[in-house]
mmCIF file of C-alpha atoms in Angstrom:
data_model
loop_
_atom_site.group_PDB
_atom_site.id
_atom_site.type_symbol
_atom_site.label_atom_id
_atom_site.label_comp_id
_atom_site.label_asym_id
_atom_site.label_seq_id
_atom_site.Cartn_x
_atom_site.Cartn_y
_atom_site.Cartn_z
ATOM 1 C CA UNK A 742 7.076 -13.944 -60.491
ATOM 2 C CA UNK A 743 7.563 -12.113 -63.718
ATOM 3 C CA UNK A 744 8.216 -8.396 -63.674
ATOM 4 C CA UNK A 745 7.079 -5.706 -66.592
ATOM 5 C CA UNK A 746 9.053 -2.607 -67.498
ATOM 6 C CA UNK A 747 6.888 0.418 -67.740
ATOM 7 C CA UNK A 748 7.641 4.072 -68.689
ATOM 8 C CA UNK A 749 6.525 7.046 -66.601
ATOM 9 C CA UNK A 750 5.530 10.494 -68.162
ATOM 10 C CA UNK A 751 9.201 11.463 -68.528
ATOM 11 C CA UNK A 752 10.301 8.293 -69.923
ATOM 12 C CA UNK A 753 12.152 6.770 -66.950
ATOM 13 C CA UNK A 754 12.066 3.007 -66.729
ATOM 14 C CA UNK A 755 10.203 1.602 -63.786
ATOM 15 C CA UNK A 756 10.140 -1.908 -62.618
ATOM 16 C CA UNK A 757 7.090 -3.303 -61.042
ATOM 17 C CA UNK A 758 5.314 -6.759 -60.500
ATOM 18 C CA UNK A 759 2.877 -7.761 -63.241
ATOM 19 C CA UNK A 760 0.097 -8.033 -60.864
ATOM 20 C CA UNK A 761 -2.130 -5.094 -60.385
ATOM 21 C CA UNK A 762 -4.428 -6.518 -57.651
ATOM 22 C CA UNK A 763 -4.808 -9.441 -55.222
ATOM 23 C CA UNK A 764 -4.282 -12.834 -56.903
ATOM 24 C CA UNK A 765 -4.472 -16.449 -55.746
ATOM 25 C CA UNK A 766 -0.962 -17.595 -54.633
ATOM 26 C CA UNK A 767 -1.723 -20.888 -52.972
ATOM 27 C CA UNK A 768 -4.790 -23.261 -53.217
ATOM 28 C CA UNK A 769 -5.419 -26.459 -51.049
ATOM 29 C CA UNK A 770 -8.686 -28.671 -51.057
ATOM 30 C CA UNK A 771 -10.024 -31.929 -49.980
ATOM 31 C CA UNK A 772 -12.655 -34.091 -51.766
ATOM 32 C CA UNK A 773 -15.067 -36.681 -50.400
ATOM 33 C CA UNK A 774 -13.941 -40.088 -50.664
ATOM 34 C CA UNK A 775 -16.521 -40.961 -53.306
ATOM 35 C CA UNK A 776 -14.844 -38.752 -55.784
ATOM 36 C CA UNK A 777 -12.533 -40.932 -57.914
ATOM 37 C CA UNK A 778 -9.121 -39.809 -58.375
ATOM 38 C CA UNK A 779 -9.168 -40.778 -62.304
ATOM 39 C CA UNK A 780 -11.763 -38.106 -62.526
ATOM 40 C CA UNK A 781 -10.036 -35.529 -60.807
ATOM 41 C CA UNK A 782 -6.941 -36.171 -62.853
ATOM 42 C CA UNK A 783 -8.827 -35.779 -65.840
ATOM 43 C CA UNK A 784 -10.160 -32.531 -64.791
ATOM 44 C CA UNK A 785 -6.793 -31.491 -63.878
ATOM 45 C CA UNK A 786 -5.273 -32.055 -67.099
ATOM 46 C CA UNK A 787 -8.400 -30.748 -68.919
ATOM 47 C CA UNK A 788 -8.022 -27.279 -66.839
ATOM 48 C CA UNK A 789 -4.448 -26.507 -65.981
ATOM 49 C CA UNK A 790 -2.395 -29.039 -67.803
ATOM 50 C CA UNK A 791 0.011 -29.854 -65.233
ATOM 51 C CA UNK A 792 1.895 -32.257 -67.409
ATOM 52 C CA UNK A 793 2.508 -35.823 -66.388
ATOM 53 C CA UNK A 794 1.752 -36.566 -62.545
ATOM 54 C CA UNK A 795 4.150 -39.037 -61.313
ATOM 55 C CA UNK A 796 3.382 -41.422 -58.356
ATOM 56 C CA UNK A 797 5.455 -40.065 -55.471
ATOM 57 C CA UNK A 798 5.516 -40.824 -51.521
ATOM 58 C CA UNK A 799 2.602 -39.865 -49.329
ATOM 59 C CA UNK A 800 1.973 -36.451 -47.586
ATOM 60 C CA UNK A 801 -0.288 -35.137 -44.938
ATOM 61 C CA UNK A 802 -1.529 -38.438 -43.782
ATOM 62 C CA UNK A 803 -1.936 -39.962 -46.836
ATOM 63 C CA UNK A 804 0.001 -43.002 -48.212
ATOM 64 C CA UNK A 805 0.446 -41.863 -51.830
ATOM 65 C CA UNK A 806 0.567 -38.704 -53.983
ATOM 66 C CA UNK A 807 0.955 -37.827 -57.733
ATOM 67 C CA UNK A 808 3.086 -34.856 -58.509
ATOM 68 C CA UNK A 809 4.202 -33.063 -61.655
ATOM 69 C CA UNK A 810 8.026 -32.555 -62.380
ATOM 70 C CA UNK A 811 7.941 -29.259 -60.831
ATOM 71 C CA UNK A 812 6.173 -30.355 -57.769
ATOM 72 C CA UNK A 813 3.933 -27.522 -57.908
ATOM 73 C CA UNK A 814 0.847 -29.604 -58.112
ATOM 74 C CA UNK A 815 0.154 -32.288 -55.813
ATOM 75 C CA UNK A 816 -2.671 -34.771 -55.605
ATOM 76 C CA UNK A 817 -2.712 -37.055 -52.240
ATOM 77 C CA UNK A 818 -4.419 -40.247 -52.246
ATOM 78 C CA UNK A 819 -4.885 -43.245 -50.279
ATOM 79 C CA UNK A 820 -5.536 -41.604 -47.102
ATOM 80 C CA UNK A 821 -4.910 -43.065 -43.662
ATOM 81 C CA UNK A 822 -8.787 -43.844 -43.075
ATOM 82 C CA UNK A 823 -11.835 -44.239 -45.216
ATOM 83 C CA UNK A 824 -12.999 -40.618 -44.436
ATOM 84 C CA UNK A 825 -10.033 -39.075 -46.370
ATOM 85 C CA UNK A 826 -10.695 -38.583 -50.080
ATOM 86 C CA UNK A 827 -8.170 -37.102 -52.566
ATOM 87 C CA UNK A 828 -6.418 -33.987 -51.617
ATOM 88 C CA UNK A 829 -5.190 -31.542 -53.976
ATOM 89 C CA UNK A 830 -2.606 -28.633 -53.642
ATOM 90 C CA UNK A 831 -1.543 -26.120 -56.088
ATOM 91 C CA UNK A 832 1.458 -24.181 -55.052
ATOM 92 C CA UNK A 833 2.141 -20.294 -55.678
ATOM 93 C CA UNK A 834 4.041 -20.975 -58.996
ATOM 94 C CA UNK A 835 1.300 -23.243 -60.627
ATOM 95 C CA UNK A 836 -1.460 -20.762 -59.240
ATOM 96 C CA UNK A 837 0.495 -17.986 -61.283
ATOM 97 C CA UNK A 838 0.930 -20.282 -64.153
ATOM 98 C CA UNK A 839 -2.682 -21.337 -64.565
ATOM 99 C CA UNK A 840 -4.342 -18.282 -63.047
ATOM 100 C CA UNK A 841 -6.981 -17.979 -65.727
ATOM 101 C CA UNK A 842 -8.280 -21.635 -64.934
ATOM 102 C CA UNK A 843 -8.317 -21.568 -61.282
ATOM 103 C CA UNK A 844 -11.729 -20.042 -61.033
ATOM 104 C CA UNK A 845 -13.192 -22.995 -63.399
ATOM 105 C CA UNK A 846 -11.351 -25.382 -61.153
ATOM 106 C CA UNK A 847 -12.631 -23.891 -57.753
ATOM 107 C CA UNK A 848 -16.230 -24.065 -59.190
ATOM 108 C CA UNK A 849 -15.853 -27.666 -60.316
ATOM 109 C CA UNK A 850 -14.458 -28.609 -56.946
ATOM 110 C CA UNK A 851 -17.414 -26.904 -54.863
ATOM 111 C CA UNK A 852 -19.627 -28.752 -57.045
ATOM 112 C CA UNK A 853 -18.077 -32.130 -56.081
ATOM 113 C CA UNK A 854 -18.385 -30.982 -52.270
ATOM 114 C CA UNK A 855 -14.720 -30.162 -51.887
ATOM 115 C CA UNK A 856 -13.439 -28.436 -48.485
ATOM 116 C CA UNK A 857 -11.063 -25.813 -49.022
ATOM 117 C CA UNK A 858 -8.283 -26.126 -46.522
ATOM 118 C CA UNK A 859 -6.131 -23.119 -47.490
ATOM 119 C CA UNK A 860 -6.364 -20.212 -49.638
ATOM 120 C CA UNK A 861 -3.649 -17.677 -50.152
ATOM 121 C CA UNK A 862 -4.180 -14.066 -51.361
ATOM 122 C CA UNK A 863 -1.418 -11.977 -52.148
ATOM 123 C CA UNK A 864 -0.828 -8.410 -53.253
ATOM 124 C CA UNK A 865 2.214 -6.592 -54.765
ATOM 125 C CA UNK A 866 2.984 -3.198 -53.562
ATOM 126 C CA UNK A 867 5.429 -1.508 -56.017
ATOM 127 C CA UNK A 868 5.288 2.058 -55.530
ATOM 128 C CA UNK A 869 6.685 2.728 -52.032
ATOM 129 C CA UNK A 870 3.350 3.516 -50.285
ATOM 130 C CA UNK A 871 4.103 0.776 -47.617
ATOM 131 C CA UNK A 872 7.668 0.373 -46.067
ATOM 132 C CA UNK A 873 8.986 -2.672 -44.025
ATOM 133 C CA UNK A 874 10.962 -0.524 -41.811
ATOM 134 C CA UNK A 875 7.950 1.475 -40.706
ATOM 135 C CA UNK A 876 5.858 -1.560 -40.126
ATOM 136 C CA UNK A 877 8.706 -2.833 -37.822
ATOM 137 C CA UNK A 878 9.006 0.759 -36.103
ATOM 138 C CA UNK A 879 5.161 0.540 -35.260
ATOM 139 C CA UNK A 880 5.612 -2.595 -33.848
ATOM 140 C CA UNK A 881 8.240 -1.311 -31.398
ATOM 141 C CA UNK A 882 6.242 1.834 -30.454
ATOM 142 C CA UNK A 883 3.076 -0.491 -29.833
ATOM 143 C CA UNK A 884 1.165 1.214 -32.436
ATOM 144 C CA UNK A 885 -0.040 -2.216 -34.009
ATOM 145 C CA UNK A 886 -3.620 -2.983 -33.242
ATOM 146 C CA UNK A 887 -4.844 -6.387 -34.368
ATOM 147 C CA UNK A 888 -7.239 -9.269 -33.755
ATOM 148 C CA UNK A 889 -4.464 -11.588 -33.383
ATOM 149 C CA UNK A 890 -3.713 -13.164 -29.787
ATOM 150 C CA UNK A 891 -0.020 -14.248 -30.779
ATOM 151 C CA UNK A 892 2.411 -11.261 -30.871
ATOM 152 C CA UNK A 893 3.725 -10.540 -34.200
ATOM 153 C CA UNK A 894 7.263 -11.718 -35.246
ATOM 154 C CA UNK A 895 9.906 -10.025 -37.313
ATOM 155 C CA UNK A 896 12.001 -12.690 -39.146
ATOM 156 C CA UNK A 897 15.410 -11.561 -40.623
ATOM 157 C CA UNK A 898 17.631 -13.944 -42.932
ATOM 158 C CA UNK A 899 21.270 -13.454 -43.562
ATOM 159 C CA UNK A 900 23.914 -14.887 -46.262
ATOM 160 C CA UNK A 901 25.858 -17.536 -44.406
ATOM 161 C CA UNK A 902 29.346 -16.281 -45.714
ATOM 162 C CA UNK A 903 28.846 -12.654 -46.127
ATOM 163 C CA UNK A 904 26.441 -11.947 -43.464
ATOM 164 C CA UNK A 905 24.444 -9.751 -45.815
ATOM 165 C CA UNK A 906 20.401 -9.317 -45.163
ATOM 166 C CA UNK A 907 18.761 -11.456 -47.683
ATOM 167 C CA UNK A 908 15.229 -11.473 -46.538
ATOM 168 C CA UNK A 909 12.853 -10.032 -43.878
ATOM 169 C CA UNK A 910 9.361 -11.013 -42.886
ATOM 170 C CA UNK A 911 6.942 -9.455 -40.491
ATOM 171 C CA UNK A 912 4.144 -12.229 -39.526
ATOM 172 C CA UNK A 913 0.801 -11.805 -37.791
ATOM 173 C CA UNK A 914 -1.032 -14.628 -36.462
ATOM 174 C CA UNK A 915 0.167 -18.319 -36.359
ATOM 175 C CA UNK A 916 0.247 -20.856 -39.060
ATOM 176 C CA UNK A 917 -2.473 -22.511 -37.590
ATOM 177 C CA UNK A 918 -4.758 -19.475 -37.507
ATOM 178 C CA UNK A 919 -7.798 -19.162 -39.724
ATOM 179 C CA UNK A 920 -6.237 -15.895 -40.800
ATOM 180 C CA UNK A 921 -2.556 -14.822 -40.877
ATOM 181 C CA UNK A 922 -0.788 -11.949 -42.629
ATOM 182 C CA UNK A 923 2.640 -11.531 -43.437
ATOM 183 C CA UNK A 924 4.715 -8.746 -45.308
ATOM 184 C CA UNK A 925 7.923 -9.186 -46.859
ATOM 185 C CA UNK A 926 10.347 -7.413 -48.972
ATOM 186 C CA UNK A 927 10.127 -9.412 -52.369
ATOM 187 C CA UNK A 928 12.677 -7.232 -54.022
ATOM 188 C CA UNK A 929 15.351 -7.876 -51.495
ATOM 189 C CA UNK A 930 14.444 -11.790 -51.600
ATOM 190 C CA UNK A 931 14.661 -11.759 -55.604
ATOM 191 C CA UNK A 932 17.812 -9.717 -55.563
ATOM 192 C CA UNK A 933 16.144 -6.729 -57.338
ATOM 193 C CA UNK A 934 17.188 -3.168 -56.753
ATOM 194 C CA UNK A 935 13.480 -1.550 -56.913
ATOM 195 C CA UNK A 936 10.643 -1.489 -54.202
ATOM 196 C CA UNK A 937 8.583 -4.515 -54.123
ATOM 197 C CA UNK A 938 6.804 -5.180 -50.936
ATOM 198 C CA UNK A 939 4.397 -8.249 -50.835
ATOM 199 C CA UNK A 940 1.552 -8.634 -48.636
ATOM 200 C CA UNK A 941 0.184 -12.203 -48.165
ATOM 201 C CA UNK A 942 -3.145 -13.440 -46.436
ATOM 202 C CA UNK A 943 -3.137 -17.153 -45.471
ATOM 203 C CA UNK A 944 -6.749 -18.252 -45.007
ATOM 204 C CA UNK A 945 -7.555 -21.767 -43.466
ATOM 205 C CA UNK A 946 -10.650 -23.862 -43.059
ATOM 206 C CA UNK A 947 -14.033 -21.977 -43.143
ATOM 207 C CA UNK A 948 -12.529 -18.567 -44.029
ATOM 208 C CA UNK A 949 -11.092 -20.044 -47.022
ATOM 209 C CA UNK A 950 -14.402 -21.776 -48.009
ATOM 210 C CA UNK A 951 -16.170 -18.816 -47.402
ATOM 211 C CA UNK A 952 -13.841 -16.496 -49.432
ATOM 212 C CA UNK A 953 -14.180 -19.125 -52.488
ATOM 213 C CA UNK A 954 -17.914 -19.238 -52.316
ATOM 214 C CA UNK A 955 -18.158 -15.554 -52.288
ATOM 215 C CA UNK A 956 -15.676 -14.974 -55.123
ATOM 216 C CA UNK A 957 -17.646 -17.461 -57.488
ATOM 217 C CA UNK A 958 -20.758 -15.768 -56.515
ATOM 218 C CA UNK A 959 -19.428 -12.424 -57.724
ATOM 219 C CA UNK A 960 -17.681 -10.889 -54.786
ATOM 220 C CA UNK A 961 -14.242 -9.756 -56.089
ATOM 221 C CA UNK A 962 -10.988 -10.918 -54.528
ATOM 222 C CA UNK A 963 -10.175 -7.225 -53.928
ATOM 223 C CA UNK A 964 -13.049 -6.424 -51.813
ATOM 224 C CA UNK A 965 -12.281 -9.634 -49.804
ATOM 225 C CA UNK A 966 -8.639 -9.025 -49.512
ATOM 226 C CA UNK A 967 -8.893 -5.461 -48.480
ATOM 227 C CA UNK A 968 -11.951 -6.356 -46.356
ATOM 228 C CA UNK A 969 -9.885 -8.910 -44.338
ATOM 229 C CA UNK A 970 -6.851 -6.900 -44.032
ATOM 230 C CA UNK A 971 -8.503 -3.691 -42.603
ATOM 231 C CA UNK A 972 -10.670 -6.005 -40.340
ATOM 232 C CA UNK A 973 -7.599 -7.713 -38.752
ATOM 233 C CA UNK A 974 -4.879 -5.198 -38.821
ATOM 234 C CA UNK A 975 -4.189 -1.539 -38.412
ATOM 235 C CA UNK A 976 -1.371 0.605 -37.587
ATOM 236 C CA UNK A 977 -1.872 3.732 -35.120
ATOM 237 C CA UNK A 978 -0.165 6.521 -33.540
ATOM 238 C CA UNK A 979 -0.346 5.861 -29.763
ATOM 239 C CA UNK A 980 -1.840 8.560 -27.521
ATOM 240 C CA UNK A 981 -2.423 8.640 -23.840
ATOM 241 C CA UNK A 982 -6.186 7.353 -24.689
ATOM 242 C CA UNK A 983 -6.572 3.720 -22.997
ATOM 243 C CA UNK A 984 -8.836 2.629 -25.965
ATOM 244 C CA UNK A 985 -6.325 1.896 -28.742
ATOM 245 C CA UNK A 986 -9.119 1.829 -31.488
ATOM 246 C CA UNK A 987 -9.459 5.533 -31.040
ATOM 247 C CA UNK A 988 -5.858 6.139 -31.838
ATOM 248 C CA UNK A 989 -5.408 7.907 -34.908
ATOM 249 C CA UNK A 990 -4.276 5.803 -38.122
ATOM 250 C CA UNK A 991 -0.913 5.947 -39.205
ATOM 251 C CA UNK A 992 -1.015 8.261 -42.482
ATOM 252 C CA UNK A 993 0.896 5.633 -44.517
ATOM 253 C CA UNK A 994 -1.347 2.795 -43.331
ATOM 254 C CA UNK A 995 -4.283 4.933 -44.146
ATOM 255 C CA UNK A 996 -2.784 5.704 -47.670
ATOM 256 C CA UNK A 997 -2.081 2.073 -48.311
ATOM 257 C CA UNK A 998 -5.638 1.302 -47.357
ATOM 258 C CA UNK A 999 -6.952 3.927 -49.663
ATOM 259 C CA UNK A 1000 -5.449 1.920 -52.712
ATOM 260 C CA UNK A 1001 -8.280 -0.495 -52.448
ATOM 261 C CA UNK A 1002 -12.075 -0.550 -52.084
ATOM 262 C CA UNK A 1003 -13.430 0.271 -48.660
ATOM 263 C CA UNK A 1004 -14.950 -2.924 -47.455
ATOM 264 C CA UNK A 1005 -15.336 -5.209 -44.204
ATOM 265 C CA UNK A 1006 -15.190 -8.859 -43.640
ATOM 266 C CA UNK A 1007 -16.880 -11.087 -41.039
ATOM 267 C CA UNK A 1008 -16.788 -14.843 -40.671
ATOM 268 C CA UNK A 1009 -20.366 -16.234 -41.183
ATOM 269 C CA UNK A 1010 -21.454 -18.288 -38.281
ATOM 270 C CA UNK A 1011 -22.096 -21.925 -38.835
ATOM 271 C CA UNK A 1012 -25.960 -23.142 -38.469
ATOM 272 C CA UNK A 1013 -26.797 -24.436 -34.927
ATOM 273 C CA UNK A 1014 -26.088 -27.971 -34.337
ATOM 274 C CA UNK A 1015 -29.848 -28.752 -34.021
ATOM 275 C CA UNK A 1016 -30.808 -27.536 -37.301
ATOM 276 C CA UNK A 1017 -32.330 -30.131 -39.506
ATOM 277 C CA UNK A 1018 -30.632 -28.638 -42.571
ATOM 278 C CA UNK A 1019 -27.094 -28.963 -40.859
ATOM 279 C CA UNK A 1020 -27.896 -32.507 -39.882
ATOM 280 C CA UNK A 1021 -29.042 -33.727 -43.209
ATOM 281 C CA UNK A 1022 -26.139 -32.007 -44.834
ATOM 282 C CA UNK A 1023 -23.612 -33.133 -42.442
ATOM 283 C CA UNK A 1024 -24.510 -36.889 -42.032
ATOM 284 C CA UNK A 1025 -26.687 -37.985 -45.234
ATOM 285 C CA UNK A 1026 -23.705 -39.654 -46.867
ATOM 286 C CA UNK A 1027 -22.642 -41.309 -43.624
ATOM 287 C CA UNK A 1028 -25.990 -42.639 -43.066
ATOM 288 C CA UNK A 1029 -26.204 -43.622 -46.850
ATOM 289 C CA UNK A 1030 -22.984 -45.620 -46.479
ATOM 290 C CA UNK A 1031 -24.236 -47.319 -43.197
ATOM 291 C CA UNK A 1032 -27.357 -48.287 -44.959
ATOM 292 C CA UNK A 1033 -25.594 -49.793 -47.753
ATOM 293 C CA UNK A 1034 -23.334 -51.926 -45.520
ATOM 294 C CA UNK A 1035 -25.674 -52.965 -42.707
ATOM 295 C CA UNK A 1036 -29.217 -52.530 -44.194
ATOM 296 C CA UNK A 1037 -31.781 -49.640 -43.371
ATOM 297 C CA UNK A 1038 -33.042 -51.573 -40.305
ATOM 298 C CA UNK A 1039 -29.930 -50.579 -38.478
ATOM 299 C CA UNK A 1040 -31.417 -47.045 -37.893
ATOM 300 C CA UNK A 1041 -34.201 -48.396 -36.029
ATOM 301 C CA UNK A 1042 -31.892 -50.450 -33.839
ATOM 302 C CA UNK A 1043 -29.903 -47.276 -33.318
ATOM 303 C CA UNK A 1044 -33.006 -45.138 -32.327
ATOM 304 C CA UNK A 1045 -34.170 -47.961 -29.730
ATOM 305 C CA UNK A 1046 -30.711 -48.056 -28.358
ATOM 306 C CA UNK A 1047 -30.200 -44.609 -27.999
ATOM 307 C CA UNK A 1048 -33.694 -44.523 -26.197
ATOM 308 C CA UNK A 1049 -32.686 -46.765 -23.686
ATOM 309 C CA UNK A 1050 -29.372 -44.895 -22.717
ATOM 310 C CA UNK A 1051 -31.304 -41.553 -22.469
ATOM 311 C CA UNK A 1052 -33.763 -43.333 -20.023
ATOM 312 C CA UNK A 1053 -30.814 -44.672 -17.821
ATOM 313 C CA UNK A 1054 -29.093 -41.249 -17.820
ATOM 314 C CA UNK A 1055 -32.283 -39.799 -16.607
ATOM 315 C CA UNK A 1056 -32.702 -42.257 -13.700
ATOM 316 C CA UNK A 1057 -29.418 -41.287 -12.320
#
C-alpha cells in the first residue's frame, strides 16, 4: 500500500495511507461452464493487463490454473466436475494496481452470469480515531455487541528471535461467515512509525453478490461499508441494563462511525423456492443441456415418472 506525505496547517509532515474511503481489496468470482477461458483471458488483458498468464497447478478443486508472475491474478480452469466454470481471483495487490478497471470487470462478469464468491472492502484509519488497544479492552469488559455467534479473537504475532510484537489482529466472525470483520495495526505490520489502523470486511456468497450489484447500480461502496459495519458490530459501555442494545455507545466508536454516512444494511432474502421466475432462472441452462444431450422428449418422460412416484407416496 503506497503512502502519501501531506502537510498540515503548521507545516509538519504527516504520513497517511493514500486511500481516503473504502476500497476493494480482494475479489473472487466463478463463471458458468459455457464461458470460454479464452474469452475471459482476453477480457482480463483488455481491462487490467495482468501480464503473461502462466499455466500453473490447480486450486480449489480445479485441475489447472493460470497465474501472472506476481501471483496476484489467478484464473482456475478444468474443474473437478462439469458444473465448475472458470474461477477468477484478484488479490489485494492487484486490486490496488487495477483499481480504476475493477468496476468495468465486475459489470462484464455480471453480464456473463458470474457469481461473486468473495469481496473484501477495506478502510484505512490514519488519524487515531480508532485504537486497537481500546477495541481489545472493550472485548475484556464485555462491551462488544455483535451479530456474530463466534467469539471475537485477538491474534498477536512476535519476531521469532527478538520477541518483539510485529502484528496484531482482532477478528469477528469465522472465515466461512457471509460477513466477517477484522481490525489490525497496518503500521506495525509495515514497520511504520505513524498511526495506520486498517478495517476489513470480508464478504462471501450472496452478500458479496448483493454488494457488487448495488455498487454497479449506483450505491456507493462507502454507504455499503458503513452500513454493514454498523449493522454487525458495536462497542458499548456496560450498564446494569440486561438489554445490551440499550448500553451507551463508546464515544470513540461513535466518533469513528460519524466519519462515514449513516446507512444500514440488510441481506435481501431469496425468492421462494416455488416461484416460477426462480425456477426458470435457476434451471433453464440445466434443462437446455439435457435437451441437447437426450432430446426434448426426456422432459415428458420425467413428468410421467414423477407422477407415478407421487401417486405411490400418497398410497403409503
